[in-house]
Amino acid sequence: MAGRTKLKETPPWVPFEDRRRARDEKREAVLRMAVKMFLTEGYHRTTLNEVAARLNITKPALYNYFRSKEEILVECYRIGQDTYDAMIEALDSLDGTGLDKVRALIRAYVKAITSEFGMCVTRLDERELSPEARASVRRSKRGYDTAFRSRIEEGIADGSILPCDPKLAAFAIAGSLNWIGHWYDPDGPLSAEAIANEFAERLTGGIAAH
């Protein structure tokens, strides 16, 4: 009797970690496509049908990851906020004068605002969010303002920044930086780093002590 060949069978179940990783990757793909469309087409003009079509999936498949367009928007804002918060936290231990720290904060802020999710925080209308999500975004924005003010105050104290109103100076800097998110083109002639360095010099030229 001829020996039987023992077939190796591959279990049909994918390991849990692989399933979770695949789900996370697909969820991130939905977010990246949605934020790209929100920024280029506008939140109201973007439909979940269009997002699903761009991803080559069905709308019901998209609901496996998000229950609504608003939920996607909230998550885009959250990722954008986390980007800014991480940027500020990374500068907490920075040495140097107050002026050095303001310039470093400007460079970091530009890096954050030129990312897709960072642009979301300044370009999309936060009034589209639920009251709870909107309050969270506004708290974060106050945190960015406080970060600029405190470093300007530090510079005034150590003599690296001329005496000025820290609140108005912070508004002037943040207002200029926020507009970058409206005109920055990642395929344009200027890199985010070049823009960051230029703005760090130009926006502090009027307050730097010489």
PDB file of C-alpha atoms in Angstrom:
ATOM      1  CA  MET A   1       0.000   0.000   0.000  1.00  0.00           C
ATOM      2  CA  ALA A   2       1.513   3.243  -1.096  1.00  0.00           C
ATOM      3  CA  GLY A   3       2.244   5.685   1.699  1.00  0.00           C
ATOM      4  CA  ARG A   4      -0.131   8.534   1.992  1.00  0.00           C
ATOM      5  CA  THR A   5       1.191  12.034   1.538  1.00  0.00           C
ATOM      6  CA  LYS A   6       0.483  14.098   4.607  1.00  0.00           C
ATOM      7  CA  LEU A   7      -0.815  17.487   3.508  1.00  0.00           C
ATOM      8  CA  LYS A   8       0.103  20.548   5.477  1.00  0.00           C
ATOM      9  CA  GLU A   9      -2.948  22.648   6.106  1.00  0.00           C
ATOM     10  CA  THR A  10      -2.814  26.365   6.804  1.00  0.00           C
ATOM     11  CA  PRO A  11      -5.331  27.374   9.458  1.00  0.00           C
ATOM     12  CA  PRO A  12      -7.940  29.700   7.928  1.00  0.00           C
ATOM     13  CA  TRP A  13      -7.864  32.011  10.932  1.00  0.00           C
ATOM     14  CA  VAL A  14      -5.487  34.960  10.814  1.00  0.00           C
ATOM     15  CA  PRO A  15      -3.680  35.586  14.120  1.00  0.00           C
ATOM     16  CA  PHE A  16      -5.352  38.270  16.209  1.00  0.00           C
ATOM     17  CA  GLU A  17      -2.359  40.648  16.104  1.00  0.00           C
ATOM     18  CA  ASP A  18      -2.236  40.437  12.302  1.00  0.00           C
ATOM     19  CA  ARG A  19      -5.972  41.106  12.075  1.00  0.00           C
ATOM     20  CA  ARG A  20      -5.699  44.109  14.360  1.00  0.00           C
ATOM     21  CA  ARG A  21      -2.700  45.451  12.445  1.00  0.00           C
ATOM     22  CA  ALA A  22      -4.547  45.077   9.136  1.00  0.00           C
ATOM     23  CA  ARG A  23      -7.599  46.822  10.573  1.00  0.00           C
ATOM     24  CA  ASP A  24      -5.491  49.691  11.914  1.00  0.00           C
ATOM     25  CA  GLU A  25      -3.814  50.121   8.532  1.00  0.00           C
ATOM     26  CA  LYS A  26      -7.154  50.200   6.727  1.00  0.00           C
ATOM     27  CA  ARG A  27      -8.571  52.646   9.254  1.00  0.00           C
ATOM     28  CA  GLU A  28      -5.569  54.920   8.759  1.00  0.00           C
ATOM     29  CA  ALA A  29      -6.027  54.703   4.981  1.00  0.00           C
ATOM     30  CA  VAL A  30      -9.627  55.898   5.394  1.00  0.00           C
ATOM     31  CA  LEU A  31      -8.468  58.817   7.556  1.00  0.00           C
ATOM     32  CA  ARG A  32      -5.712  59.865   5.163  1.00  0.00           C
ATOM     33  CA  MET A  33      -8.007  59.790   2.167  1.00  0.00           C
ATOM     34  CA  ALA A  34     -10.755  61.644   4.024  1.00  0.00           C
ATOM     35  CA  VAL A  35      -8.511  64.425   5.334  1.00  0.00           C
ATOM     36  CA  LYS A  36      -7.020  64.878   1.872  1.00  0.00           C
ATOM     37  CA  MET A  37     -10.511  65.275   0.412  1.00  0.00           C
ATOM     38  CA  PHE A  38     -11.705  67.512   3.256  1.00  0.00           C
ATOM     39  CA  LEU A  39      -8.782  69.859   2.566  1.00  0.00           C
ATOM     40  CA  THR A  40      -9.110  69.916  -1.214  1.00  0.00           C
ATOM     41  CA  GLU A  41     -12.855  69.520  -1.748  1.00  0.00           C
ATOM     42  CA  GLY A  42     -14.223  70.871   1.523  1.00  0.00           C
ATOM     43  CA  TYR A  43     -15.909  68.984   4.352  1.00  0.00           C
ATOM     44  CA  HIS A  44     -19.488  69.553   3.148  1.00  0.00           C
ATOM     45  CA  ARG A  45     -18.737  68.675  -0.483  1.00  0.00           C
ATOM     46  CA  THR A  46     -17.019  65.417   0.485  1.00  0.00           C
ATOM     47  CA  THR A  47     -19.339  62.427   0.863  1.00  0.00           C
ATOM     48  CA  LEU A  48     -18.615  59.032   2.351  1.00  0.00           C
ATOM     49  CA  ASN A  49     -19.560  57.520  -1.002  1.00  0.00           C
ATOM     50  CA  GLU A  50     -16.733  59.481  -2.627  1.00  0.00           C
ATOM     51  CA  VAL A  51     -14.258  58.535   0.092  1.00  0.00           C
ATOM     52  CA  ALA A  52     -15.175  54.857  -0.326  1.00  0.00           C
ATOM     53  CA  ALA A  53     -14.896  55.114  -4.125  1.00  0.00           C
ATOM     54  CA  ARG A  54     -11.409  56.641  -3.902  1.00  0.00           C
ATOM     55  CA  LEU A  55     -10.360  53.757  -1.659  1.00  0.00           C
ATOM     56  CA  ASN A  56     -11.991  51.235  -3.988  1.00  0.00           C
ATOM     57  CA  ILE A  57     -14.239  49.885  -1.241  1.00  0.00           C
ATOM     58  CA  THR A  58     -17.977  49.962  -0.649  1.00  0.00           C
ATOM     59  CA  LYS A  59     -19.648  52.438   1.649  1.00  0.00           C
ATOM     60  CA  PRO A  60     -20.839  49.623   3.977  1.00  0.00           C
ATOM     61  CA  ALA A  61     -17.191  48.469   4.216  1.00  0.00           C
ATOM     62  CA  LEU A  62     -16.194  51.972   5.285  1.00  0.00           C
ATOM     63  CA  TYR A  63     -18.688  51.759   8.152  1.00  0.00           C
ATOM     64  CA  ASN A  64     -16.524  49.003   9.633  1.00  0.00           C
ATOM     65  CA  TYR A  65     -14.088  51.743  10.626  1.00  0.00           C
ATOM     66  CA  PHE A  66     -16.195  54.870  11.168  1.00  0.00           C
ATOM     67  CA  ARG A  67     -19.893  55.332  11.857  1.00  0.00           C
ATOM     68  CA  SER A  68     -20.212  58.755  10.218  1.00  0.00           C
ATOM     69  CA  LYS A  69     -18.402  61.533   8.406  1.00  0.00           C
ATOM     70  CA  GLU A  70     -18.451  63.593  11.590  1.00  0.00           C
ATOM     71  CA  GLU A  71     -16.641  60.822  13.444  1.00  0.00           C
ATOM     72  CA  ILE A  72     -13.919  60.919  10.788  1.00  0.00           C
ATOM     73  CA  LEU A  73     -13.654  64.701  11.158  1.00  0.00           C
ATOM     74  CA  VAL A  74     -13.335  64.436  14.946  1.00  0.00           C
ATOM     75  CA  GLU A  75     -10.541  61.890  14.558  1.00  0.00           C
ATOM     76  CA  CYS A  76      -8.726  64.084  12.003  1.00  0.00           C
ATOM     77  CA  TYR A  77      -8.819  66.958  14.482  1.00  0.00           C
ATOM     78  CA  ARG A  78      -7.621  64.703  17.294  1.00  0.00           C
ATOM     79  CA  ILE A  79      -4.592  63.539  15.313  1.00  0.00           C
ATOM     80  CA  GLY A  80      -3.845  67.144  14.362  1.00  0.00           C
ATOM     81  CA  GLN A  81      -4.072  68.218  18.004  1.00  0.00           C
ATOM     82  CA  ASP A  82      -1.775  65.389  19.061  1.00  0.00           C
ATOM     83  CA  THR A  83       0.761  66.561  16.472  1.00  0.00           C
ATOM     84  CA  TYR A  84       0.816  70.071  17.942  1.00  0.00           C
ATOM     85  CA  ASP A  85       0.836  68.844  21.540  1.00  0.00           C
ATOM     86  CA  ALA A  86       3.793  66.535  20.870  1.00  0.00           C
ATOM     87  CA  MET A  87       5.611  69.417  19.201  1.00  0.00           C
ATOM     88  CA  ILE A  88       5.194  71.681  22.245  1.00  0.00           C
ATOM     89  CA  GLU A  89       6.096  68.921  24.700  1.00  0.00           C
ATOM     90  CA  ALA A  90       9.301  68.142  22.789  1.00  0.00           C
ATOM     91  CA  LEU A  91      10.461  71.737  23.272  1.00  0.00           C
ATOM     92  CA  ASP A  92       9.867  71.868  27.028  1.00  0.00           C
ATOM     93  CA  SER A  93      13.451  70.892  27.855  1.00  0.00           C
ATOM     94  CA  LEU A  94      15.052  73.142  25.235  1.00  0.00           C
ATOM     95  CA  ASP A  95      17.935  75.313  26.457  1.00  0.00           C
ATOM     96  CA  GLY A  96      18.659  78.831  25.247  1.00  0.00           C
ATOM     97  CA  THR A  97      17.177  82.294  25.496  1.00  0.00           C
ATOM     98  CA  GLY A  98      13.509  83.096  25.242  1.00  0.00           C
ATOM     99  CA  LEU A  99      14.120  84.315  21.687  1.00  0.00           C
ATOM    100  CA  ASP A 100      15.785  80.997  20.801  1.00  0.00           C
ATOM    101  CA  LYS A 101      12.774  79.148  22.174  1.00  0.00           C
ATOM    102  CA  VAL A 102      10.270  81.301  20.258  1.00  0.00           C
ATOM    103  CA  ARG A 103      12.165  80.620  17.038  1.00  0.00           C
ATOM    104  CA  ALA A 104      12.326  76.896  17.798  1.00  0.00           C
ATOM    105  CA  LEU A 105       8.591  76.893  18.519  1.00  0.00           C
ATOM    106  CA  ILE A 106       7.892  78.638  15.210  1.00  0.00           C
ATOM    107  CA  ARG A 107       9.909  76.023  13.315  1.00  0.00           C
ATOM    108  CA  ALA A 108       8.118  73.189  15.096  1.00  0.00           C
ATOM    109  CA  TYR A 109       4.733  74.826  14.551  1.00  0.00           C
ATOM    110  CA  VAL A 110       5.372  75.117  10.821  1.00  0.00           C
ATOM    111  CA  LYS A 111       6.354  71.466  10.693  1.00  0.00           C
ATOM    112  CA  ALA A 112       3.060  70.552  12.365  1.00  0.00           C
ATOM    113  CA  ILE A 113       0.890  72.875  10.305  1.00  0.00           C
ATOM    114  CA  THR A 114       2.262  71.601   7.003  1.00  0.00           C
ATOM    115  CA  SER A 115       1.208  68.037   7.771  1.00  0.00           C
ATOM    116  CA  GLU A 116      -2.219  67.038   6.472  1.00  0.00           C
ATOM    117  CA  PHE A 117      -3.735  66.512   9.905  1.00  0.00           C
ATOM    118  CA  GLY A 118      -2.061  69.681  11.193  1.00  0.00           C
ATOM    119  CA  MET A 119      -3.659  71.656   8.351  1.00  0.00           C
ATOM    120  CA  CYS A 120      -6.988  70.202   9.409  1.00  0.00           C
ATOM    121  CA  VAL A 121      -6.854  72.112  12.716  1.00  0.00           C
ATOM    122  CA  THR A 122      -6.528  75.505  11.012  1.00  0.00           C
ATOM    123  CA  ARG A 123      -8.284  75.062   7.666  1.00  0.00           C
ATOM    124  CA  LEU A 124     -11.436  73.161   8.580  1.00  0.00           C
ATOM    125  CA  ASP A 125     -14.322  74.808  10.403  1.00  0.00           C
ATOM    126  CA  GLU A 126     -14.388  73.628  14.003  1.00  0.00           C
ATOM    127  CA  ARG A 127     -18.071  74.632  14.184  1.00  0.00           C
ATOM    128  CA  GLU A 128     -18.803  71.402  12.319  1.00  0.00           C
ATOM    129  CA  LEU A 129     -17.759  69.504  15.442  1.00  0.00           C
ATOM    130  CA  SER A 130     -19.914  68.457  18.352  1.00  0.00           C
ATOM    131  CA  PRO A 131     -19.779  70.841  21.363  1.00  0.00           C
ATOM    132  CA  GLU A 132     -17.500  68.450  23.263  1.00  0.00           C
ATOM    133  CA  ALA A 133     -15.053  68.028  20.375  1.00  0.00           C
ATOM    134  CA  ARG A 134     -15.122  71.752  19.629  1.00  0.00           C
ATOM    135  CA  ALA A 135     -14.292  72.544  23.257  1.00  0.00           C
ATOM    136  CA  SER A 136     -11.336  70.139  23.089  1.00  0.00           C
ATOM    137  CA  VAL A 137      -9.968  71.840  19.958  1.00  0.00           C
ATOM    138  CA  ARG A 138     -10.306  75.265  21.527  1.00  0.00           C
ATOM    139  CA  ARG A 139      -8.491  74.133  24.671  1.00  0.00           C
ATOM    140  CA  SER A 140      -5.614  72.935  22.524  1.00  0.00           C
ATOM    141  CA  LYS A 141      -5.490  76.213  20.626  1.00  0.00           C
ATOM    142  CA  ARG A 142      -5.293  78.091  23.912  1.00  0.00           C
ATOM    143  CA  GLY A 143      -2.394  75.811  24.786  1.00  0.00           C
ATOM    144  CA  TYR A 144      -0.524  76.837  21.627  1.00  0.00           C
ATOM    145  CA  ASP A 145      -1.138  80.494  22.432  1.00  0.00           C
ATOM    146  CA  THR A 146       0.105  79.996  25.991  1.00  0.00           C
ATOM    147  CA  ALA A 147       3.264  78.300  24.680  1.00  0.00           C
ATOM    148  CA  PHE A 148       4.114  81.340  22.548  1.00  0.00           C
ATOM    149  CA  ARG A 149       3.250  83.846  25.265  1.00  0.00           C
ATOM    150  CA  SER A 150       5.305  82.126  27.955  1.00  0.00           C
ATOM    151  CA  ARG A 151       8.403  81.993  25.748  1.00  0.00           C
ATOM    152  CA  ILE A 152       8.001  85.623  24.738  1.00  0.00           C
ATOM    153  CA  GLU A 153       7.713  86.562  28.406  1.00  0.00           C
ATOM    154  CA  GLU A 154      10.838  84.519  29.104  1.00  0.00           C
ATOM    155  CA  GLY A 155      12.675  86.405  26.368  1.00  0.00           C
ATOM    156  CA  ILE A 156      11.599  89.775  27.782  1.00  0.00           C
ATOM    157  CA  ALA A 157      12.845  88.686  31.192  1.00  0.00           C
ATOM    158  CA  ASP A 158      16.249  87.522  29.930  1.00  0.00           C
ATOM    159  CA  GLY A 159      16.703  90.519  27.616  1.00  0.00           C
ATOM    160  CA  SER A 160      16.687  88.606  24.328  1.00  0.00           C
ATOM    161  CA  ILE A 161      13.274  90.079  23.389  1.00  0.00           C
ATOM    162  CA  LEU A 162      12.359  93.748  23.502  1.00  0.00           C
ATOM    163  CA  PRO A 163       9.652  94.824  25.966  1.00  0.00           C
ATOM    164  CA  CYS A 164       6.270  94.267  24.292  1.00  0.00           C
ATOM    165  CA  ASP A 165       2.782  92.970  24.937  1.00  0.00           C
ATOM    166  CA  PRO A 166       3.282  89.159  24.961  1.00  0.00           C
ATOM    167  CA  LYS A 167      -0.377  88.563  24.148  1.00  0.00           C
ATOM    168  CA  LEU A 168      -0.366  90.729  21.017  1.00  0.00           C
ATOM    169  CA  ALA A 169       3.025  89.441  19.920  1.00  0.00           C
ATOM    170  CA  ALA A 170       1.812  85.849  20.277  1.00  0.00           C
ATOM    171  CA  PHE A 171      -1.349  86.649  18.288  1.00  0.00           C
ATOM    172  CA  ALA A 172       0.713  88.240  15.506  1.00  0.00           C
ATOM    173  CA  ILE A 173       3.030  85.231  15.261  1.00  0.00           C
ATOM    174  CA  ALA A 174       0.321  82.575  15.485  1.00  0.00           C
ATOM    175  CA  GLY A 175      -1.911  84.411  13.007  1.00  0.00           C
ATOM    176  CA  SER A 176       0.872  84.505  10.421  1.00  0.00           C
ATOM    177  CA  LEU A 177       1.724  80.856  10.988  1.00  0.00           C
ATOM    178  CA  ASN A 178      -1.859  79.633  10.798  1.00  0.00           C
ATOM    179  CA  TRP A 179      -2.244  81.082   7.327  1.00  0.00           C
ATOM    180  CA  ILE A 180       0.551  78.825   6.073  1.00  0.00           C
ATOM    181  CA  GLY A 181      -1.894  75.929   6.305  1.00  0.00           C
ATOM    182  CA  HIS A 182      -4.065  77.641   3.672  1.00  0.00           C
ATOM    183  CA  TRP A 183      -1.412  78.244   1.016  1.00  0.00           C
ATOM    184  CA  TYR A 184       1.312  75.650   1.626  1.00  0.00           C
ATOM    185  CA  ASP A 185       1.793  73.233  -1.263  1.00  0.00           C
ATOM    186  CA  PRO A 186       3.899  70.133  -0.500  1.00  0.00           C
ATOM    187  CA  ASP A 187       4.732  69.964  -4.218  1.00  0.00           C
ATOM    188  CA  GLY A 188       5.684  73.641  -4.376  1.00  0.00           C
ATOM    189  CA  PRO A 189       9.186  75.116  -4.698  1.00  0.00           C
ATOM    190  CA  LEU A 190       9.654  75.715  -0.969  1.00  0.00           C
ATOM    191  CA  SER A 191      10.043  72.915   1.544  1.00  0.00           C
ATOM    192  CA  ALA A 192       8.362  73.083   4.940  1.00  0.00           C
ATOM    193  CA  GLU A 193      11.813  73.401   6.534  1.00  0.00           C
ATOM    194  CA  ALA A 194      12.749  76.379   4.342  1.00  0.00           C
ATOM    195  CA  ILE A 195       9.472  78.109   5.168  1.00  0.00           C
ATOM    196  CA  ALA A 196       9.954  77.386   8.874  1.00  0.00           C
ATOM    197  CA  ASN A 197      13.439  78.883   8.934  1.00  0.00           C
ATOM    198  CA  GLU A 198      12.355  81.980   7.014  1.00  0.00           C
ATOM    199  CA  PHE A 199       9.320  82.606   9.216  1.00  0.00           C
ATOM    200  CA  ALA A 200      11.360  82.047  12.394  1.00  0.00           C
ATOM    201  CA  GLU A 201      13.634  84.927  11.376  1.00  0.00           C
ATOM    202  CA  ARG A 202      11.010  87.258   9.899  1.00  0.00           C
ATOM    203  CA  LEU A 203       8.406  86.910  12.652  1.00  0.00           C
ATOM    204  CA  THR A 204      10.901  87.599  15.444  1.00  0.00           C
ATOM    205  CA  GLY A 205      12.860  90.366  13.717  1.00  0.00           C
ATOM    206  CA  GLY A 206      10.669  93.082  15.205  1.00  0.00           C
ATOM    207  CA  ILE A 207      10.873  91.834  18.794  1.00  0.00           C
ATOM    208  CA  ALA A 208      14.475  90.604  18.938  1.00  0.00           C
ATOM    209  CA  ALA A 209      16.799  92.709  21.085  1.00  0.00           C
ATOM    210  CA  HIS A 210      19.910  93.720  19.144  1.00  0.00           C
TER     211      HIS A 210
END
